[in-house]
mmCIF file with all atom_site columns, C-alpha atoms in Angstrom:
data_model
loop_
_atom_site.group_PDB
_atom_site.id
_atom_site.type_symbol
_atom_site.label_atom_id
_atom_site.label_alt_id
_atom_site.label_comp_id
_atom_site.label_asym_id
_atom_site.label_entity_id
_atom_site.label_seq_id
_atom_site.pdbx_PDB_ins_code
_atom_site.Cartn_x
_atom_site.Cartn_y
_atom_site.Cartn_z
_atom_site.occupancy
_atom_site.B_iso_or_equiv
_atom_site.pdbx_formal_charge
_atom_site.auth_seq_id
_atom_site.auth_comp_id
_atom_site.auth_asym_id
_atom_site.auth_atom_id
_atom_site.pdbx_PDB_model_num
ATOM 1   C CA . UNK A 1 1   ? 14.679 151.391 167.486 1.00 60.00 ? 1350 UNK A CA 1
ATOM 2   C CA . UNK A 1 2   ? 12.698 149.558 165.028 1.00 60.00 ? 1351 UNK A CA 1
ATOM 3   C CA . UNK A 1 3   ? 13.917 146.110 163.256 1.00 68.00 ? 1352 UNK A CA 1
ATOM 4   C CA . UNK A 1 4   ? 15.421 146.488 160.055 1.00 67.00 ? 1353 UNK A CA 1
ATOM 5   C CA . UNK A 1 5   ? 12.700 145.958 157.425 1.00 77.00 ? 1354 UNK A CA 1
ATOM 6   C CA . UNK A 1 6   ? 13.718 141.707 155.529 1.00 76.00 ? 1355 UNK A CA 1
ATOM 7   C CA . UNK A 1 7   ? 14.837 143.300 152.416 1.00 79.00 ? 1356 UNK A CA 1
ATOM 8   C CA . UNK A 1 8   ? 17.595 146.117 154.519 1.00 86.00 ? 1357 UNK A CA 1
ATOM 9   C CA . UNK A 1 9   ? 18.686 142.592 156.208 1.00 85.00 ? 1358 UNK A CA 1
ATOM 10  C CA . UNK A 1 10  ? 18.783 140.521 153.137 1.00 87.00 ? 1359 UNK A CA 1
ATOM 11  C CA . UNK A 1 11  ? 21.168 143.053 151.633 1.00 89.00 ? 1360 UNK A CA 1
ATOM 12  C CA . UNK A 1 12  ? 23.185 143.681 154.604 1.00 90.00 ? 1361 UNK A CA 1
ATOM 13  C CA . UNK A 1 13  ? 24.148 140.023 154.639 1.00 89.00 ? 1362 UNK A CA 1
ATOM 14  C CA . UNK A 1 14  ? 24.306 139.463 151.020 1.00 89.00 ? 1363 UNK A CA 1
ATOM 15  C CA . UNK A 1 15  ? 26.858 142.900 150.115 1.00 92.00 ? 1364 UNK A CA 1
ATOM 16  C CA . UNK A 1 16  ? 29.896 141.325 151.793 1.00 93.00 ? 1365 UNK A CA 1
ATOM 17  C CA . UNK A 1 17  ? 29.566 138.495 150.204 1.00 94.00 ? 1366 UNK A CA 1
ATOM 18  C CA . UNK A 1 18  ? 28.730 139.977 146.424 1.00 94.00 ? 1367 UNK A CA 1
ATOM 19  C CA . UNK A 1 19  ? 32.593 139.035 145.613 1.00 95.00 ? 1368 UNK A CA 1
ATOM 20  C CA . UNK A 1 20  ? 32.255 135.263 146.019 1.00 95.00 ? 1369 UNK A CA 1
ATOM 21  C CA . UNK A 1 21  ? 28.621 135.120 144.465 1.00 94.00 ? 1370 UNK A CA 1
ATOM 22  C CA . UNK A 1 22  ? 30.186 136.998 141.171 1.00 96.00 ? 1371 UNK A CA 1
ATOM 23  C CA . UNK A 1 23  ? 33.397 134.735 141.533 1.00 97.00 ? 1372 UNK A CA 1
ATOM 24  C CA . UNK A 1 24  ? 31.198 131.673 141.572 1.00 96.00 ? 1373 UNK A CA 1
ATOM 25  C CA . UNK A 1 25  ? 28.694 132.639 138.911 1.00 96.00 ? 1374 UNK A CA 1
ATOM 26  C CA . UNK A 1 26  ? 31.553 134.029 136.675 1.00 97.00 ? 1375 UNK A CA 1
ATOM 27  C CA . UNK A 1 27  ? 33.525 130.098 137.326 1.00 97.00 ? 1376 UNK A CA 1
ATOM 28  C CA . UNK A 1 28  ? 30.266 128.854 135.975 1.00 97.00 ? 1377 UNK A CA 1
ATOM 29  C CA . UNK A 1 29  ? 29.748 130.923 133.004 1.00 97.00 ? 1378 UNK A CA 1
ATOM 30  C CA . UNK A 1 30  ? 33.229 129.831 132.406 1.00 98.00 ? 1379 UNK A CA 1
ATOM 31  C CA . UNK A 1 31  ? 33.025 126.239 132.696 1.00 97.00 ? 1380 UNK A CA 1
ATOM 32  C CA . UNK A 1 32  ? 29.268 126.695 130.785 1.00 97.00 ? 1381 UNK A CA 1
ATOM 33  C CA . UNK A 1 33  ? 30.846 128.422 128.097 1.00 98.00 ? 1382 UNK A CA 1
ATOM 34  C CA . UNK A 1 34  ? 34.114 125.885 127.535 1.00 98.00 ? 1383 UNK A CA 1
ATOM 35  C CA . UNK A 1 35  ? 31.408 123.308 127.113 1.00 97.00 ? 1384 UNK A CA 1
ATOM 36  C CA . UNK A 1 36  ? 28.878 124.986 124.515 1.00 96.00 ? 1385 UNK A CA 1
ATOM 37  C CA . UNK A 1 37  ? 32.581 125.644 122.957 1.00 97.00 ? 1386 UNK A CA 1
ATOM 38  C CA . UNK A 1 38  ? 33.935 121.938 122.765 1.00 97.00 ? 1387 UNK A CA 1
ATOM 39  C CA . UNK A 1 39  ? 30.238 121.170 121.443 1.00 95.00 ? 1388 UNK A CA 1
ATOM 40  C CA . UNK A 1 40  ? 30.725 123.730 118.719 1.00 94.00 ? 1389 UNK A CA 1
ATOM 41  C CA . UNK A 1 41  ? 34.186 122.165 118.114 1.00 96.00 ? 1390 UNK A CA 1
ATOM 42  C CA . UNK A 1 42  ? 32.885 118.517 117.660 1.00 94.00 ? 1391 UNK A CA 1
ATOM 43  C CA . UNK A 1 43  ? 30.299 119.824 115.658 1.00 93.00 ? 1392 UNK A CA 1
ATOM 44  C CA . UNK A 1 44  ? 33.045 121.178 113.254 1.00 93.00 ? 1393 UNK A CA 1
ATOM 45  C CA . UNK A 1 45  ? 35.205 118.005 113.478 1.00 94.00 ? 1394 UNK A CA 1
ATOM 46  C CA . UNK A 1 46  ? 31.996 116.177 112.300 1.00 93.00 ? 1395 UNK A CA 1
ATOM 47  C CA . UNK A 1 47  ? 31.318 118.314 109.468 1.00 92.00 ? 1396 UNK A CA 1
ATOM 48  C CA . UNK A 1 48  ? 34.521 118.174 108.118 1.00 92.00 ? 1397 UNK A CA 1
ATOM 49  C CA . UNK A 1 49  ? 35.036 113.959 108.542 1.00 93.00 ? 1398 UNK A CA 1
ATOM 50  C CA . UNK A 1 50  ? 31.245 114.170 106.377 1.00 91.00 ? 1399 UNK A CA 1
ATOM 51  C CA . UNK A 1 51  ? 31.386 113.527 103.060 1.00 90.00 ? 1400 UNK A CA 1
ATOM 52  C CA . UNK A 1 52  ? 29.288 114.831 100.543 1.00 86.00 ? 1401 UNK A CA 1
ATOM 53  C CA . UNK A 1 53  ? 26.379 112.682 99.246  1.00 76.00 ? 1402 UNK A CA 1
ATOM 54  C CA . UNK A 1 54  ? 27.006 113.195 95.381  1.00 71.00 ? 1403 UNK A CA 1
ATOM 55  C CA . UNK A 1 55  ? 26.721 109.966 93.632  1.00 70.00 ? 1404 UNK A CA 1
ATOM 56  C CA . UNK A 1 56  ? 22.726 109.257 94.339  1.00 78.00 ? 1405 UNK A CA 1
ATOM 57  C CA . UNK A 1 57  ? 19.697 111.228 93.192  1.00 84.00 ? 1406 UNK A CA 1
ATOM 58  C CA . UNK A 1 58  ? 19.300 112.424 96.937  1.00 85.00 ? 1407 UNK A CA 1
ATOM 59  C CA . UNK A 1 59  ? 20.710 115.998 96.570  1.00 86.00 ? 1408 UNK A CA 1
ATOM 60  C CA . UNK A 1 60  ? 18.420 116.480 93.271  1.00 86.00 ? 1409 UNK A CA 1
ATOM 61  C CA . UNK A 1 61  ? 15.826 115.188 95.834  1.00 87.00 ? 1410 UNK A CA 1
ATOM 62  C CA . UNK A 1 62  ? 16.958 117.911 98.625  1.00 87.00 ? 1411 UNK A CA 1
ATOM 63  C CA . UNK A 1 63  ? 16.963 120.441 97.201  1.00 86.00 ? 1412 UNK A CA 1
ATOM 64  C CA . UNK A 1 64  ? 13.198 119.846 95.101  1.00 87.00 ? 1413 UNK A CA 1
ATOM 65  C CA . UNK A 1 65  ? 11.759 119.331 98.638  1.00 87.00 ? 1414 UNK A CA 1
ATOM 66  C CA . UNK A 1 66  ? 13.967 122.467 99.756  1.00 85.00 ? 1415 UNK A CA 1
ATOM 67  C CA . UNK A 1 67  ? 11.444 124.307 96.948  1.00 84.00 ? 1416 UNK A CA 1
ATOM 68  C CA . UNK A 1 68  ? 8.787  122.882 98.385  1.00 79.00 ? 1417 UNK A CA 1
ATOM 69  C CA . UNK A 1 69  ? 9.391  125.334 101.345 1.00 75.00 ? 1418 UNK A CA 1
ATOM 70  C CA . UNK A 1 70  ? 10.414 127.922 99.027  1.00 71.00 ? 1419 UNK A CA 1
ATOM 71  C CA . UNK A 1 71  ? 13.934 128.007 100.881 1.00 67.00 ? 1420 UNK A CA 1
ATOM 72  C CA . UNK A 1 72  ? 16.303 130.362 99.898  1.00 69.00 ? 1421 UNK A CA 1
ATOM 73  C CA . UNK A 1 73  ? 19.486 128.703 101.068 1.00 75.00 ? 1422 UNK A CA 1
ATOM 74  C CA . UNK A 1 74  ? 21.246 125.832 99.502  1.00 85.00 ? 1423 UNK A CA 1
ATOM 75  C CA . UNK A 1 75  ? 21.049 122.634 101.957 1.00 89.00 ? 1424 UNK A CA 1
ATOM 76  C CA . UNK A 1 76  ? 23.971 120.267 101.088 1.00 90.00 ? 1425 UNK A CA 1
ATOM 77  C CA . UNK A 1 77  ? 23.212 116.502 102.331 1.00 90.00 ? 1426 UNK A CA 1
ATOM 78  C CA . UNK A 1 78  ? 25.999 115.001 103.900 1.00 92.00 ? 1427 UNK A CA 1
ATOM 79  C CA . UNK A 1 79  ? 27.001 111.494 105.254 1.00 91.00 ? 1428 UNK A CA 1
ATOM 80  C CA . UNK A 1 80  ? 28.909 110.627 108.569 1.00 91.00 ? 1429 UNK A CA 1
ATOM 81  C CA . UNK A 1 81  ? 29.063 107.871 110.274 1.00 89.00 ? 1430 UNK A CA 1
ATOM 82  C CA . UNK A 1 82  ? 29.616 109.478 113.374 1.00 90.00 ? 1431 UNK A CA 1
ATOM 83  C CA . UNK A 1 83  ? 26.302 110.571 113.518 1.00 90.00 ? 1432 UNK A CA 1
ATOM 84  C CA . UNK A 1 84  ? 23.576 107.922 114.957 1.00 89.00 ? 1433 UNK A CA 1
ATOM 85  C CA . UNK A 1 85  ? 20.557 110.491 113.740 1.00 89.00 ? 1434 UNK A CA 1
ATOM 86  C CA . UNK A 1 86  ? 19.954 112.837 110.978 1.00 91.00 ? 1435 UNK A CA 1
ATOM 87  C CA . UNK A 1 87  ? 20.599 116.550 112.371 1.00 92.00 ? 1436 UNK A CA 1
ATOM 88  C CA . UNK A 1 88  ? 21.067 120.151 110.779 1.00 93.00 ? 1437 UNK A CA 1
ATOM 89  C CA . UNK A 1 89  ? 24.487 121.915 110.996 1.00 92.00 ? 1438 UNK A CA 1
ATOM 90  C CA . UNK A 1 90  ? 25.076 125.272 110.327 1.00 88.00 ? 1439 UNK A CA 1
ATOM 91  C CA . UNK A 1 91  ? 23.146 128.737 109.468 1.00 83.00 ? 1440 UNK A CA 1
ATOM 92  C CA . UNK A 1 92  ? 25.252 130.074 106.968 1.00 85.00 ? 1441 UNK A CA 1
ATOM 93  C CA . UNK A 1 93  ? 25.803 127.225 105.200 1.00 88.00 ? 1442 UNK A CA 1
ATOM 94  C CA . UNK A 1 94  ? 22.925 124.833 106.419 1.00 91.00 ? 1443 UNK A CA 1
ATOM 95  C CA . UNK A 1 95  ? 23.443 120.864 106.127 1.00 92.00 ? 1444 UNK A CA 1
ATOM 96  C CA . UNK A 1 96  ? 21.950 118.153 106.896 1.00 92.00 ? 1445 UNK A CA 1
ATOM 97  C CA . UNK A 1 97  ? 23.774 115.482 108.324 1.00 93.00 ? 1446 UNK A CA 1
ATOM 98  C CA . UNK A 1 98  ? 22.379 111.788 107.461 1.00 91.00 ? 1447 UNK A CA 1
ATOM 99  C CA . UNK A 1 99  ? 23.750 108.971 109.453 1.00 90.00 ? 1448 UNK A CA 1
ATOM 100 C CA . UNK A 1 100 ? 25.347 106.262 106.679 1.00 85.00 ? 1449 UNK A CA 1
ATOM 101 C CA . UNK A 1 101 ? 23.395 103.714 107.885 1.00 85.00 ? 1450 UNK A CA 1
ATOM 102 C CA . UNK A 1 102 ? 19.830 105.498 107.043 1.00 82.00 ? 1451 UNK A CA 1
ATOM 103 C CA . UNK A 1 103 ? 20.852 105.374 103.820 1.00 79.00 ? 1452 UNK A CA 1
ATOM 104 C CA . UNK A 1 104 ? 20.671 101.660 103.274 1.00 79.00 ? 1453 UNK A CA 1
ATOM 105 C CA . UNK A 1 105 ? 18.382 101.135 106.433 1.00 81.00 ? 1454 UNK A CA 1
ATOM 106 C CA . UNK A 1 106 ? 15.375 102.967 105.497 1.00 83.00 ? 1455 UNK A CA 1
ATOM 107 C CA . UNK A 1 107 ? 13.195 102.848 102.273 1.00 86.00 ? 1456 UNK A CA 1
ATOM 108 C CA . UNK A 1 108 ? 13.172 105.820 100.165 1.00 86.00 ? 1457 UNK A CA 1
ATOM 109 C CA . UNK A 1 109 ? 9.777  106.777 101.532 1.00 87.00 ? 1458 UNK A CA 1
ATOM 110 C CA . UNK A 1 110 ? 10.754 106.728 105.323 1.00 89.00 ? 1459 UNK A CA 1
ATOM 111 C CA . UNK A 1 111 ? 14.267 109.162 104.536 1.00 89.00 ? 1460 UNK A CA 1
ATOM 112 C CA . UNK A 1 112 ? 12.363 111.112 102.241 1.00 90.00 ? 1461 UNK A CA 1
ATOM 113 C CA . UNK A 1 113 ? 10.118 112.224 105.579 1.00 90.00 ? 1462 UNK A CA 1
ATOM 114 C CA . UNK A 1 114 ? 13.031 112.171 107.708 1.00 91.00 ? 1463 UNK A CA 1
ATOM 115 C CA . UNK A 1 115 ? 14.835 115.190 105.372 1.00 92.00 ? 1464 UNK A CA 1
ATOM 116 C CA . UNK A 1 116 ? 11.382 117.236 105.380 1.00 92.00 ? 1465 UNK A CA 1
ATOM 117 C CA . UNK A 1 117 ? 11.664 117.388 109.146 1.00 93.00 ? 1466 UNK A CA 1
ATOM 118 C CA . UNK A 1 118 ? 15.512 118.560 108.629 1.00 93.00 ? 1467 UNK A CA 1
ATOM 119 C CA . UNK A 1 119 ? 14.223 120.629 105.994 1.00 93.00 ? 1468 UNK A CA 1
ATOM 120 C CA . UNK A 1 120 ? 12.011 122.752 108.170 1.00 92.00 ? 1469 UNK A CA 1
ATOM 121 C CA . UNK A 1 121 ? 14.488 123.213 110.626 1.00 93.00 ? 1470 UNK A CA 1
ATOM 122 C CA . UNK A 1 122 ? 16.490 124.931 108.263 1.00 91.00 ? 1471 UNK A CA 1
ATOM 123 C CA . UNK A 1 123 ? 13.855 126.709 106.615 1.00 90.00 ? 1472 UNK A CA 1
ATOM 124 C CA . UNK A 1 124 ? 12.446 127.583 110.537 1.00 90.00 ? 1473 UNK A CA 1
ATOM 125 C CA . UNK A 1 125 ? 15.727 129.393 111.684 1.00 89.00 ? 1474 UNK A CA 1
ATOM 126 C CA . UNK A 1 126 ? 16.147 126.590 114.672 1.00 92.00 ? 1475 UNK A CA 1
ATOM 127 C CA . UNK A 1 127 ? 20.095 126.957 114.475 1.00 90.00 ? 1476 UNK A CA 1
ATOM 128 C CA . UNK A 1 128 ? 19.970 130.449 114.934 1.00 90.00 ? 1477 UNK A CA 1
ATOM 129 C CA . UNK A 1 129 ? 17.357 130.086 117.982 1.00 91.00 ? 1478 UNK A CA 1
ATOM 130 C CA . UNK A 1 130 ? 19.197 127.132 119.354 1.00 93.00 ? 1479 UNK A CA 1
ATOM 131 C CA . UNK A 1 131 ? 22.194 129.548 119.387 1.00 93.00 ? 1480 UNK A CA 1
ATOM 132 C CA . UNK A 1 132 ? 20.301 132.223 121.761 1.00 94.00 ? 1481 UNK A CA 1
ATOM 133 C CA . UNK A 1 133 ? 19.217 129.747 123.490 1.00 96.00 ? 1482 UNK A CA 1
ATOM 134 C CA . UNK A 1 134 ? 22.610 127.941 124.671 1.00 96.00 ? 1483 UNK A CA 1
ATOM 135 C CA . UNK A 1 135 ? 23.916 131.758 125.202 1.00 96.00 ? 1484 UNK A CA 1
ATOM 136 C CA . UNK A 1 136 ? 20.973 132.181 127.761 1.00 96.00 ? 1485 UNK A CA 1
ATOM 137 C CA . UNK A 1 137 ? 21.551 128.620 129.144 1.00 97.00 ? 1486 UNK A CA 1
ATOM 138 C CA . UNK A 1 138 ? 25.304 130.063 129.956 1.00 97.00 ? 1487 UNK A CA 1
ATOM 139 C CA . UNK A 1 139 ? 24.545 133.260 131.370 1.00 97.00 ? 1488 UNK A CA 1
ATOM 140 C CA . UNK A 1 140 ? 21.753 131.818 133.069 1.00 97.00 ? 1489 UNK A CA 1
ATOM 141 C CA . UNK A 1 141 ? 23.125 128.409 134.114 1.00 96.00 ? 1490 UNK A CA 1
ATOM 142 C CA . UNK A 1 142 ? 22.526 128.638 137.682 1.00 95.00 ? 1491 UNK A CA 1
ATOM 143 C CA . UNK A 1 143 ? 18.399 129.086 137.398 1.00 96.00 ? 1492 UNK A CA 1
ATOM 144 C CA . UNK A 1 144 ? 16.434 125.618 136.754 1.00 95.00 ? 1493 UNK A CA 1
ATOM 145 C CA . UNK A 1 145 ? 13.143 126.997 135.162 1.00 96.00 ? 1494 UNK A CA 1
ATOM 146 C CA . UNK A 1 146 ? 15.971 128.098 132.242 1.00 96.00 ? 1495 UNK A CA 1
ATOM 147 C CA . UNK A 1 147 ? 16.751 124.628 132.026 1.00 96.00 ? 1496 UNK A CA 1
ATOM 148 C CA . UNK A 1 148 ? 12.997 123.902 132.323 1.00 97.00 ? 1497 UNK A CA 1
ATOM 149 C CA . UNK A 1 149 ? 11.928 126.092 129.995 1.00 97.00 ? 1498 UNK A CA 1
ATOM 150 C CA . UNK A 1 150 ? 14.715 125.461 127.442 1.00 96.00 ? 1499 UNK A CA 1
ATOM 151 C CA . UNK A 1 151 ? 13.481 121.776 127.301 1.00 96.00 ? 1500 UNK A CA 1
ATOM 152 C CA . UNK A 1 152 ? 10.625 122.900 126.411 1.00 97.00 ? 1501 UNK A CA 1
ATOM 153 C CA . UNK A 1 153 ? 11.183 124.951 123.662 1.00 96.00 ? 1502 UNK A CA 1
ATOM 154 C CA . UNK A 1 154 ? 13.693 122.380 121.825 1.00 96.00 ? 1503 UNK A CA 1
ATOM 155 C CA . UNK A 1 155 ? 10.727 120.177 122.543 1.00 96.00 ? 1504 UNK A CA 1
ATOM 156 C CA . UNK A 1 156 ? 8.122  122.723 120.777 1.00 96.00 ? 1505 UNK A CA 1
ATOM 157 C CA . UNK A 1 157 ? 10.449 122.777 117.634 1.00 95.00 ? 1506 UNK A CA 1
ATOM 158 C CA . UNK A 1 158 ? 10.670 119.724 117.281 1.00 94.00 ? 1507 UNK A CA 1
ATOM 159 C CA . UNK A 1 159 ? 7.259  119.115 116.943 1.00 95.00 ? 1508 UNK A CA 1
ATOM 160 C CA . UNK A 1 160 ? 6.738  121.897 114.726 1.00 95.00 ? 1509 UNK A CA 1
ATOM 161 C CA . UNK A 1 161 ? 9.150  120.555 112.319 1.00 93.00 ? 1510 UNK A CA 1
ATOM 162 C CA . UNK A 1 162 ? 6.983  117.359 112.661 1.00 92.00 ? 1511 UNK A CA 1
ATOM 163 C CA . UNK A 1 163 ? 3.822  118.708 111.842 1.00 92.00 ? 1512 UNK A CA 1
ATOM 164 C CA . UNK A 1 164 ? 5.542  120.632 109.033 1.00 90.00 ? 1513 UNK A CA 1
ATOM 165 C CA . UNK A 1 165 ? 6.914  117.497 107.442 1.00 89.00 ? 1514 UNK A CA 1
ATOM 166 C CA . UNK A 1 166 ? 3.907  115.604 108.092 1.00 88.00 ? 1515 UNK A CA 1
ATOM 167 C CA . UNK A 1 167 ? 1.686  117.746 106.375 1.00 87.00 ? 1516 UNK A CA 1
ATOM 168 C CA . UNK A 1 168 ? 4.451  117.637 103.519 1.00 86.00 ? 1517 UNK A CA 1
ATOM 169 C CA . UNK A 1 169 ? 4.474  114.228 103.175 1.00 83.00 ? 1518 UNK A CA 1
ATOM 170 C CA . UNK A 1 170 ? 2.238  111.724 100.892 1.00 76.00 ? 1519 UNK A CA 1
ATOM 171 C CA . UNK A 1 171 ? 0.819  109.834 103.716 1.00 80.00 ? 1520 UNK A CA 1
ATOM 172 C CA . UNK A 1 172 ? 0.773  110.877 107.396 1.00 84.00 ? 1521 UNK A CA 1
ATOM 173 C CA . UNK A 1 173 ? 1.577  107.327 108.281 1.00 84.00 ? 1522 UNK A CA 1
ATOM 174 C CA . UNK A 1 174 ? 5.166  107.321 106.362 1.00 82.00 ? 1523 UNK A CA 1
ATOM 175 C CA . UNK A 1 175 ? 6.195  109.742 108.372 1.00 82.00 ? 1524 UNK A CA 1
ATOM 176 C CA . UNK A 1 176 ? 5.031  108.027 111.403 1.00 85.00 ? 1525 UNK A CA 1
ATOM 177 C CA . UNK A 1 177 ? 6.713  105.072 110.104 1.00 83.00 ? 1526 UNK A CA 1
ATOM 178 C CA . UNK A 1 178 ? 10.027 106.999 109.114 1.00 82.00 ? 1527 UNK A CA 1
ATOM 179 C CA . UNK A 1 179 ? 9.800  108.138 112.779 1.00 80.00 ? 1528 UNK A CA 1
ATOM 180 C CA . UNK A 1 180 ? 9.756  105.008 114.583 1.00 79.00 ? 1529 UNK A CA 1
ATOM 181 C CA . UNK A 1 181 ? 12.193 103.064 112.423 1.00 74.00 ? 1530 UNK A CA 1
#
């Protein structure tokens, strides 16, 4: 009789053990999925401890650079001291998170070019693709080019949101500046 051909064998050994390898990938999803979800959580906890910026001429600011991208979607600023970096929260109702200490730690100028970049992740849709993403990163936990290749694409946005706020800004170099401060 002739051998098995190496994919018959593969499977032969591989079918009696299909229950474990869905038990273990299923755990994983699980324990994947329980941590995008106490992410999500904080997230919420942080939004709601934020307090809107009303009493400056920022959110007049916001939302003239907001028209600048011809946004459709009202931005509210918001300040937490929680935060240790400016970030965007939220699709529906987009915000951008400023840390309370950029407010008194950086000139006009330098948070002016920090919002742009905020800006264009709102205007880009990165919430919504960061979303998909972390979904894939669950299902597909187990597989390191997702990780890989997830890395790279938060990477990629980023600097897409940098070259859209430096081309928005006065002077490429205040943004560089806002960057590194």
């Amino acid at each position: 009789a002739l051998p098995a051909p190496r994919g018959a064998r593969f499977r032969e050994w591989l079918e009696p053990r299909l229950p474990a390898v869905a038990l273990l990938w299923s755990a994983g999803v699980l324990l994947m999925a329980t941590h995008l979800f106490a992410g999500w959580v904080r997230v919420k906890r942080i939004r709601r401890r934020a307090s809107v910026l009303e009493t400056s001429n920022w959110p007049a600011r916001v939302r003239a650079m907001a028209g600048r991208f011809a946004a459709t979607r009202r931005v509210r600023l918001l300040v937490s001291s929680i935060v240790d970096v400016p970030a965007v929260i939220g699709f529906l109702r987009p915000a951008i998170l400023v840390p309370a200490s950029a407010l008194s730690g950086l000139t006009p100028a330098h948070l002016e070019a920090i919002l742009l970049h905020e800006l264009a992740h709102v205007r880009r849709g990165d919430y919504l693709v960061n979303v998909v993403q972390c979904v894939g990163e669950v299902l597909l936990f187990y597989h390191p080019a997702v990780w890989w290749v997830s890395s790279q694409i938060r990477r990629e946005r980023e600097h897409c949101c940098d070259d859209v706020a430096a081309s928005l800004c006065a002077d490429r170099m205040t943004y560089a500046r806002a960057l590194t401060s």
